[in-house]
Amino acid sequence: MRRVFAIVLAAGIALAAAPLQAQDLGPHVRKVRDGIFVYAAKPADANVTIIETREGVVLIDTGQTPAESRIVSGIVKKLTLHPVRFIIHTEPHGDHTSGNFVFSPPAFVVAHAGAAESMKKANFEARNKQLIAAYPEMREALQGYRLVTPHIEYSQKMTLAVGERTLELIYLKNVHSEADTAIWMPQERILWAAASVGVKRYPNLRPFLTIDDILASIRMMRALNPEVVIAGHGEPGTTQIFDEMERYYMLLLERVGNLARLGKSLDEIKQELRMPEFDDWAAKERFSSNVELAYKAVGGK
Ligand SMILES: [Zn+2]
C-alpha cells in the first residue's frame, strides 16, 4: 500500500516516520481499516469515506457542505500524492454530492440511474446561497462552484475495481431518495448502507418510499455479513445498526396496525402513538412522516 512518509533530514540522517494515522489527519477523522478513513465534523453530518488504493483514491460522498469537501481534499493530500479518481454517491442530495466540483476533474462521479436528474432538479445554487448566508466562510469554499453530475450512472449493480480494492455498488430501491446506493467491499467486509438506515435518528421518509422496501434492503445488506456498517449519517458501527432500525420499523408497524384496526384515523394515530423505546433518537420532527408510511403499509387509507 502506497503511503506518504514524512521524511526528516537532519545532519544527513533520513528518518522515515510511521504511516499517517487518523489523529494525524485532523479532527473528526476515524480510521476504519488501513487506508480507509471516515470523516464527519458533526454526528448528524453526512459521512465522507476516503479509500486509498495503489491507483488513487476513491471517495464515498463529498461531505455535508463544500467547506467539508475542502477539508476532505486537505486530508487526501496529507495521505497520498494520488488524486481522487472516483467519487461514489450513496444518494444525490446536496449534503452528499455538492462538493463534486472540488475533486472533479480529474475524479469521475459514479451513481445510480436517476441521480443526475435528481441533482439537476434540486437547485443546489439556492442551497449554496443559504449556506453562505449562515456561514460567511462558505463563500471561499464555494469558489469555482459548478454542478457536477455523475459521469457514470449504473443500473441495479456494478463492480468498480481500483488498484487492489473491489467495490460492489448495489441499488437500494425506495429507501431514501431517487437513487440510493449501498457499497460493499467484500475483502474488507465493510458496507456503506446509504441513508436506508440512520444511527439513533428518525428516518426522513418521503411519500414514494415504502417500509417493505426498506426492510428488504436491510435484510439484503445484513445477509452480506459485514463487519463494519457505515450509514449515510452517523457513527460507523456494526450490523447492530440494522437490528435497531428493524426493531423500530417492526414496532412501528405493529402499533400503527393495532390502532388502525381499532378504527383510528391517521390523524388520531399521529396524536396517540408513542415510541418510548426511541425517545433518545434525534430528528423527532420526522416521526409524523414515519407514521404516514406505516399507516399505508398496514393498509390504512
Ligand atoms: Zn438525503
mmCIF file of C-alpha atoms and ligand atoms in Angstrom:
data_model
loop_
_atom_site.group_PDB
_atom_site.id
_atom_site.type_symbol
_atom_site.label_atom_id
_atom_site.label_comp_id
_atom_site.label_asym_id
_atom_site.label_seq_id
_atom_site.Cartn_x
_atom_site.Cartn_y
_atom_site.Cartn_z
ATOM 1 C CA MET A 1 0.000 0.000 0.000
ATOM 2 C CA ARG A 2 1.387 3.344 -1.002
ATOM 3 C CA ARG A 3 1.788 5.846 1.794
ATOM 4 C CA VAL A 4 3.238 9.250 2.182
ATOM 5 C CA PHE A 5 6.084 9.234 4.664
ATOM 6 C CA ALA A 6 7.299 12.344 6.346
ATOM 7 C CA ILE A 7 10.992 12.488 5.749
ATOM 8 C CA VAL A 8 13.051 14.436 8.212
ATOM 9 C CA LEU A 9 16.512 15.314 7.024
ATOM 10 C CA ALA A 10 18.851 16.270 9.803
ATOM 11 C CA ALA A 11 22.666 16.034 9.842
ATOM 12 C CA GLY A 12 22.491 13.804 6.814
ATOM 13 C CA ILE A 13 20.255 11.222 8.528
ATOM 14 C CA ALA A 14 16.897 10.446 6.960
ATOM 15 C CA LEU A 15 14.230 9.363 9.413
ATOM 16 C CA ALA A 16 11.055 7.843 8.000
ATOM 17 C CA ALA A 17 8.038 8.467 10.222
ATOM 18 C CA ALA A 18 5.303 5.871 10.710
ATOM 19 C CA PRO A 19 2.380 5.886 8.258
ATOM 20 C CA LEU A 20 -0.210 8.557 8.961
ATOM 21 C CA GLN A 21 -2.859 7.652 11.492
ATOM 22 C CA ALA A 22 -6.348 9.121 11.849
ATOM 23 C CA GLN A 23 -5.183 11.558 14.525
ATOM 24 C CA ASP A 24 -2.522 12.946 12.171
ATOM 25 C CA LEU A 25 -5.175 13.771 9.617
ATOM 26 C CA GLY A 26 -7.057 16.321 11.719
ATOM 27 C CA PRO A 27 -10.162 16.238 13.918
ATOM 28 C CA HIS A 28 -13.229 14.100 13.183
ATOM 29 C CA VAL A 29 -11.303 11.543 11.123
ATOM 30 C CA ARG A 30 -11.801 7.904 12.023
ATOM 31 C CA LYS A 31 -9.744 5.021 10.693
ATOM 32 C CA VAL A 32 -11.921 2.060 9.744
ATOM 33 C CA ARG A 33 -9.212 -0.098 8.178
ATOM 34 C CA ASP A 34 -5.698 0.542 6.860
ATOM 35 C CA GLY A 35 -6.151 3.181 4.177
ATOM 36 C CA ILE A 36 -9.875 3.677 4.823
ATOM 37 C CA PHE A 37 -10.956 6.759 6.766
ATOM 38 C CA VAL A 38 -14.378 8.248 7.579
ATOM 39 C CA TYR A 39 -14.847 11.978 8.123
ATOM 40 C CA ALA A 40 -17.829 13.891 9.536
ATOM 41 C CA ALA A 41 -17.453 17.068 11.598
ATOM 42 C CA LYS A 42 -20.741 16.578 13.476
ATOM 43 C CA PRO A 43 -22.632 13.381 14.266
ATOM 44 C CA ALA A 44 -25.603 14.446 12.108
ATOM 45 C CA ASP A 45 -23.425 15.407 9.131
ATOM 46 C CA ALA A 46 -23.176 13.230 6.055
ATOM 47 C CA ASN A 47 -20.188 10.872 6.240
ATOM 48 C CA VAL A 48 -17.366 11.019 3.731
ATOM 49 C CA THR A 49 -15.156 7.972 3.268
ATOM 50 C CA ILE A 50 -11.642 8.173 1.851
ATOM 51 C CA ILE A 51 -10.376 4.895 0.416
ATOM 52 C CA GLU A 52 -6.729 4.701 -0.596
ATOM 53 C CA THR A 53 -5.705 2.353 -3.349
ATOM 54 C CA ARG A 54 -2.405 1.956 -5.174
ATOM 55 C CA GLU A 55 -4.097 3.555 -8.206
ATOM 56 C CA GLY A 56 -5.524 6.582 -6.435
ATOM 57 C CA VAL A 57 -8.298 7.498 -4.047
ATOM 58 C CA VAL A 58 -11.972 6.564 -4.084
ATOM 59 C CA LEU A 59 -14.324 8.855 -2.168
ATOM 60 C CA ILE A 60 -17.742 7.845 -0.972
ATOM 61 C CA ASP A 61 -19.798 11.080 -0.928
ATOM 62 C CA THR A 62 -18.290 14.554 -0.681
ATOM 63 C CA GLY A 63 -19.418 15.948 2.686
ATOM 64 C CA GLN A 64 -22.185 17.954 4.309
ATOM 65 C CA THR A 65 -21.122 21.214 2.610
ATOM 66 C CA PRO A 66 -18.432 22.305 0.138
ATOM 67 C CA ALA A 67 -16.450 23.575 3.159
ATOM 68 C CA GLU A 68 -16.323 19.967 4.376
ATOM 69 C CA SER A 69 -15.268 18.870 0.880
ATOM 70 C CA ARG A 70 -12.302 21.297 1.104
ATOM 71 C CA ILE A 71 -11.319 19.745 4.443
ATOM 72 C CA VAL A 72 -11.567 16.269 2.903
ATOM 73 C CA SER A 73 -9.410 17.425 -0.009
ATOM 74 C CA GLY A 74 -6.777 18.516 2.554
ATOM 75 C CA ILE A 75 -6.942 15.119 4.268
ATOM 76 C CA VAL A 76 -6.473 13.319 0.941
ATOM 77 C CA LYS A 77 -3.391 15.464 0.216
ATOM 78 C CA LYS A 78 -1.892 14.509 3.583
ATOM 79 C CA LEU A 79 -2.484 10.833 2.871
ATOM 80 C CA THR A 80 -1.258 10.416 -0.657
ATOM 81 C CA LEU A 81 0.193 12.069 -3.724
ATOM 82 C CA HIS A 82 -2.514 10.418 -5.816
ATOM 83 C CA PRO A 83 -5.660 12.349 -6.780
ATOM 84 C CA VAL A 84 -9.233 11.282 -6.152
ATOM 85 C CA ARG A 85 -10.074 9.053 -9.131
ATOM 86 C CA PHE A 86 -13.668 8.116 -8.361
ATOM 87 C CA ILE A 87 -16.459 9.552 -6.248
ATOM 88 C CA ILE A 88 -19.326 7.205 -5.489
ATOM 89 C CA HIS A 89 -22.599 8.770 -4.364
ATOM 90 C CA THR A 90 -24.726 6.942 -1.843
ATOM 91 C CA GLU A 91 -27.538 9.378 -2.783
ATOM 92 C CA PRO A 92 -27.948 12.532 -4.911
ATOM 93 C CA HIS A 93 -28.875 15.020 -2.146
ATOM 94 C CA GLY A 94 -26.689 18.106 -1.695
ATOM 95 C CA ASP A 95 -25.252 17.055 1.664
ATOM 96 C CA HIS A 96 -23.621 14.098 -0.118
ATOM 97 C CA THR A 97 -22.790 15.477 -3.554
ATOM 98 C CA SER A 98 -22.456 19.270 -3.761
ATOM 99 C CA GLY A 99 -18.670 19.073 -3.291
ATOM 100 C CA ASN A 100 -18.060 17.116 -6.514
ATOM 101 C CA PHE A 101 -16.531 20.204 -8.139
ATOM 102 C CA VAL A 102 -13.720 20.217 -5.556
ATOM 103 C CA PHE A 103 -12.434 16.872 -6.895
ATOM 104 C CA SER A 104 -13.680 16.700 -10.480
ATOM 105 C CA PRO A 105 -11.804 16.866 -12.757
ATOM 106 C CA PRO A 106 -9.914 14.582 -12.529
ATOM 107 C CA ALA A 107 -12.368 12.487 -10.471
ATOM 108 C CA PHE A 108 -15.191 10.623 -12.188
ATOM 109 C CA VAL A 109 -18.507 10.542 -10.366
ATOM 110 C CA VAL A 110 -20.485 7.298 -10.204
ATOM 111 C CA ALA A 111 -24.099 6.967 -9.051
ATOM 112 C CA HIS A 112 -27.264 5.023 -9.702
ATOM 113 C CA ALA A 113 -29.501 5.942 -12.639
ATOM 114 C CA GLY A 114 -31.690 8.896 -11.767
ATOM 115 C CA ALA A 115 -29.043 10.667 -9.692
ATOM 116 C CA ALA A 116 -28.145 13.333 -12.276
ATOM 117 C CA GLU A 117 -31.781 14.162 -12.882
ATOM 118 C CA SER A 118 -32.406 14.461 -9.155
ATOM 119 C CA MET A 119 -29.376 16.756 -8.735
ATOM 120 C CA LYS A 120 -30.467 19.000 -11.622
ATOM 121 C CA LYS A 121 -33.911 19.412 -10.100
ATOM 122 C CA ALA A 122 -32.597 20.106 -6.612
ATOM 123 C CA ASN A 123 -31.383 23.709 -7.083
ATOM 124 C CA PHE A 124 -28.056 23.471 -5.256
ATOM 125 C CA GLU A 125 -27.463 27.164 -6.075
ATOM 126 C CA ALA A 126 -30.229 28.102 -3.619
ATOM 127 C CA ARG A 127 -28.720 25.747 -1.041
ATOM 128 C CA ASN A 128 -25.306 27.363 -1.574
ATOM 129 C CA LYS A 129 -26.786 30.848 -1.044
ATOM 130 C CA GLN A 130 -28.361 29.716 2.213
ATOM 131 C CA LEU A 131 -25.040 28.215 3.308
ATOM 132 C CA ILE A 132 -23.217 31.487 2.587
ATOM 133 C CA ALA A 133 -25.876 33.452 4.498
ATOM 134 C CA ALA A 134 -25.461 31.167 7.512
ATOM 135 C CA TYR A 135 -21.680 30.705 7.315
ATOM 136 C CA PRO A 136 -19.764 33.554 5.633
ATOM 137 C CA GLU A 137 -16.637 31.370 5.313
ATOM 138 C CA MET A 138 -18.635 29.224 2.892
ATOM 139 C CA ARG A 139 -18.112 31.864 0.187
ATOM 140 C CA GLU A 140 -14.453 30.889 -0.104
ATOM 141 C CA ALA A 141 -15.230 27.166 -0.035
ATOM 142 C CA LEU A 142 -17.660 27.694 -2.920
ATOM 143 C CA GLN A 143 -15.119 29.437 -5.160
ATOM 144 C CA GLY A 144 -15.288 27.770 -8.565
ATOM 145 C CA TYR A 145 -18.574 26.033 -7.775
ATOM 146 C CA ARG A 146 -20.179 24.111 -10.648
ATOM 147 C CA LEU A 147 -22.859 21.488 -10.633
ATOM 148 C CA VAL A 148 -21.027 18.237 -11.428
ATOM 149 C CA THR A 149 -23.484 15.430 -12.088
ATOM 150 C CA PRO A 150 -22.443 11.762 -12.353
ATOM 151 C CA HIS A 151 -20.290 10.794 -15.329
ATOM 152 C CA ILE A 152 -21.361 7.182 -14.939
ATOM 153 C CA GLU A 153 -24.810 6.009 -13.940
ATOM 154 C CA TYR A 154 -25.256 2.287 -13.365
ATOM 155 C CA SER A 155 -28.415 0.246 -13.067
ATOM 156 C CA GLN A 156 -29.070 -2.264 -10.243
ATOM 157 C CA LYS A 157 -25.475 -3.474 -9.740
ATOM 158 C CA MET A 158 -21.945 -2.525 -10.673
ATOM 159 C CA THR A 159 -18.432 -3.562 -9.680
ATOM 160 C CA LEU A 160 -15.678 -0.989 -9.509
ATOM 161 C CA ALA A 161 -12.105 -2.327 -9.318
ATOM 162 C CA VAL A 162 -9.479 0.268 -8.442
ATOM 163 C CA GLY A 163 -5.952 -0.892 -7.685
ATOM 164 C CA GLU A 164 -6.133 -3.661 -5.095
ATOM 165 C CA ARG A 165 -9.671 -2.717 -3.990
ATOM 166 C CA THR A 166 -13.008 -4.014 -5.200
ATOM 167 C CA LEU A 167 -16.206 -2.085 -4.529
ATOM 168 C CA GLU A 168 -19.625 -3.527 -5.314
ATOM 169 C CA LEU A 169 -22.359 -0.961 -5.856
ATOM 170 C CA ILE A 170 -25.875 -2.184 -5.135
ATOM 171 C CA TYR A 171 -29.042 -0.219 -5.866
ATOM 172 C CA LEU A 172 -31.373 0.238 -2.891
ATOM 173 C CA LYS A 173 -34.924 0.710 -4.102
ATOM 174 C CA ASN A 174 -37.271 3.186 -2.388
ATOM 175 C CA VAL A 175 -35.239 3.631 0.788
ATOM 176 C CA HIS A 176 -34.462 7.378 0.892
ATOM 177 C CA SER A 177 -34.012 9.184 -2.443
ATOM 178 C CA GLU A 178 -34.485 8.587 -6.176
ATOM 179 C CA ALA A 179 -31.071 6.899 -6.465
ATOM 180 C CA ASP A 180 -29.654 5.207 -3.364
ATOM 181 C CA THR A 181 -26.551 3.021 -3.477
ATOM 182 C CA ALA A 182 -25.120 0.611 -0.939
ATOM 183 C CA ILE A 183 -21.417 -0.099 -1.344
ATOM 184 C CA TRP A 184 -19.894 -3.397 -0.297
ATOM 185 C CA MET A 185 -16.195 -4.134 -0.048
ATOM 186 C CA PRO A 186 -16.115 -7.942 0.169
ATOM 187 C CA GLN A 187 -12.418 -8.258 1.078
ATOM 188 C CA GLU A 188 -12.574 -5.631 3.815
ATOM 189 C CA ARG A 189 -16.117 -6.656 4.858
ATOM 190 C CA ILE A 190 -17.247 -3.028 5.060
ATOM 191 C CA LEU A 191 -20.716 -1.990 3.987
ATOM 192 C CA TRP A 192 -21.940 1.540 3.293
ATOM 193 C CA ALA A 193 -25.694 1.440 3.863
ATOM 194 C CA ALA A 194 -26.538 4.918 2.496
ATOM 195 C CA ALA A 195 -29.486 6.606 4.219
ATOM 196 C CA SER A 196 -31.537 3.407 4.224
ATOM 197 C CA VAL A 197 -30.734 3.383 7.926
ATOM 198 C CA GLY A 198 -29.882 6.027 10.483
ATOM 199 C CA VAL A 199 -27.974 5.905 13.731
ATOM 200 C CA LYS A 200 -30.234 6.897 16.641
ATOM 201 C CA ARG A 201 -32.127 9.189 14.330
ATOM 202 C CA TYR A 202 -35.646 9.053 12.905
ATOM 203 C CA PRO A 203 -35.546 8.482 9.165
ATOM 204 C CA ASN A 204 -36.763 11.061 6.683
ATOM 205 C CA LEU A 205 -39.467 9.046 4.941
ATOM 206 C CA ARG A 206 -40.705 10.604 1.719
ATOM 207 C CA PRO A 207 -44.131 9.563 0.376
ATOM 208 C CA PHE A 208 -42.730 7.493 -2.545
ATOM 209 C CA LEU A 209 -40.755 5.186 -0.209
ATOM 210 C CA THR A 210 -42.109 2.002 1.315
ATOM 211 C CA ILE A 211 -41.250 0.402 4.642
ATOM 212 C CA ASP A 212 -41.382 -3.009 2.908
ATOM 213 C CA ASP A 213 -38.604 -1.951 0.533
ATOM 214 C CA ILE A 214 -36.553 -0.500 3.388
ATOM 215 C CA LEU A 215 -36.866 -3.730 5.395
ATOM 216 C CA ALA A 216 -35.959 -5.789 2.301
ATOM 217 C CA SER A 217 -32.825 -3.664 1.821
ATOM 218 C CA ILE A 218 -31.857 -4.102 5.458
ATOM 219 C CA ARG A 219 -32.213 -7.899 5.148
ATOM 220 C CA MET A 220 -30.189 -7.964 1.914
ATOM 221 C CA MET A 221 -27.382 -5.905 3.468
ATOM 222 C CA ARG A 222 -27.314 -7.930 6.692
ATOM 223 C CA ALA A 223 -27.028 -11.142 4.650
ATOM 224 C CA LEU A 224 -23.693 -9.873 3.282
ATOM 225 C CA ASN A 225 -22.422 -10.331 6.851
ATOM 226 C CA PRO A 226 -20.405 -7.099 7.112
ATOM 227 C CA GLU A 227 -18.032 -6.396 9.990
ATOM 228 C CA VAL A 228 -18.417 -2.621 9.694
ATOM 229 C CA VAL A 229 -21.591 -0.764 8.720
ATOM 230 C CA ILE A 230 -21.436 2.899 7.747
ATOM 231 C CA ALA A 231 -24.739 4.744 7.356
ATOM 232 C CA GLY A 232 -25.134 7.911 5.305
ATOM 233 C CA HIS A 233 -25.129 9.882 8.534
ATOM 234 C CA GLY A 234 -23.969 8.815 11.988
ATOM 235 C CA GLU A 235 -21.075 6.962 13.549
ATOM 236 C CA PRO A 236 -19.748 3.854 11.849
ATOM 237 C CA GLY A 237 -20.917 0.713 13.644
ATOM 238 C CA THR A 238 -21.860 -2.900 13.085
ATOM 239 C CA THR A 239 -24.976 -4.809 11.980
ATOM 240 C CA GLN A 240 -26.491 -3.605 15.272
ATOM 241 C CA ILE A 241 -27.451 -0.526 13.243
ATOM 242 C CA PHE A 242 -29.640 -2.841 11.135
ATOM 243 C CA ASP A 243 -31.039 -4.633 14.177
ATOM 244 C CA GLU A 244 -32.087 -1.406 15.834
ATOM 245 C CA MET A 245 -33.644 0.015 12.667
ATOM 246 C CA GLU A 246 -35.535 -3.211 12.018
ATOM 247 C CA ARG A 247 -36.807 -3.301 15.587
ATOM 248 C CA TYR A 248 -38.033 0.266 15.182
ATOM 249 C CA TYR A 249 -39.957 -0.485 11.986
ATOM 250 C CA MET A 250 -41.457 -3.724 13.353
ATOM 251 C CA LEU A 251 -42.745 -1.950 16.489
ATOM 252 C CA LEU A 252 -43.967 0.994 14.420
ATOM 253 C CA LEU A 253 -45.904 -1.292 12.043
ATOM 254 C CA GLU A 254 -47.314 -3.321 14.940
ATOM 255 C CA ARG A 255 -48.536 -0.290 16.876
ATOM 256 C CA VAL A 256 -49.880 1.603 13.882
ATOM 257 C CA GLY A 257 -51.574 -1.627 12.748
ATOM 258 C CA ASN A 258 -53.226 -2.138 16.155
ATOM 259 C CA LEU A 259 -54.550 1.428 16.225
ATOM 260 C CA ALA A 260 -55.761 1.219 12.612
ATOM 261 C CA ARG A 261 -57.647 -1.981 13.407
ATOM 262 C CA LEU A 262 -59.371 -0.132 16.260
ATOM 263 C CA GLY A 263 -60.707 2.217 13.582
ATOM 264 C CA LYS A 264 -58.423 5.162 14.412
ATOM 265 C CA SER A 265 -57.769 7.695 11.680
ATOM 266 C CA LEU A 266 -54.268 8.636 10.579
ATOM 267 C CA ASP A 267 -54.514 11.922 12.494
ATOM 268 C CA GLU A 268 -55.672 10.156 15.641
ATOM 269 C CA ILE A 269 -52.823 7.655 15.359
ATOM 270 C CA LYS A 270 -50.313 10.504 14.979
ATOM 271 C CA GLN A 271 -51.714 12.010 18.200
ATOM 272 C CA GLU A 272 -51.831 8.795 20.207
ATOM 273 C CA LEU A 273 -48.847 6.748 19.094
ATOM 274 C CA ARG A 274 -45.882 6.623 21.457
ATOM 275 C CA MET A 275 -42.496 5.020 20.813
ATOM 276 C CA PRO A 276 -40.765 5.481 24.213
ATOM 277 C CA GLU A 277 -38.055 2.973 23.256
ATOM 278 C CA PHE A 278 -36.703 5.509 20.763
ATOM 279 C CA ASP A 279 -37.050 8.694 22.810
ATOM 280 C CA ASP A 280 -33.318 9.352 22.605
ATOM 281 C CA TRP A 281 -33.358 9.439 18.790
ATOM 282 C CA ALA A 282 -32.762 12.752 17.030
ATOM 283 C CA ALA A 283 -34.887 14.376 14.298
ATOM 284 C CA LYS A 284 -38.237 13.776 16.035
ATOM 285 C CA GLU A 285 -39.909 16.166 13.598
ATOM 286 C CA ARG A 286 -39.715 13.355 11.039
ATOM 287 C CA PHE A 287 -41.802 10.974 13.134
ATOM 288 C CA SER A 288 -45.095 12.019 11.593
ATOM 289 C CA SER A 289 -43.827 11.050 8.102
ATOM 290 C CA ASN A 290 -42.892 7.675 9.589
ATOM 291 C CA VAL A 291 -46.437 7.162 10.899
ATOM 292 C CA GLU A 292 -47.864 8.094 7.491
ATOM 293 C CA LEU A 293 -45.790 5.463 5.695
ATOM 294 C CA ALA A 294 -46.544 2.834 8.347
ATOM 295 C CA TYR A 295 -50.268 3.605 8.037
ATOM 296 C CA LYS A 296 -50.042 2.991 4.293
ATOM 297 C CA ALA A 297 -48.073 -0.229 4.907
ATOM 298 C CA VAL A 298 -50.749 -1.684 7.210
ATOM 299 C CA GLY A 299 -53.462 -0.972 4.653
ATOM 300 C CA GLY A 300 -54.776 2.322 6.049
ATOM 301 C CA LYS A 301 -56.295 4.639 3.506
HETATM 302 ZN ZN ZN B 1 -30.594 12.632 1.771
#
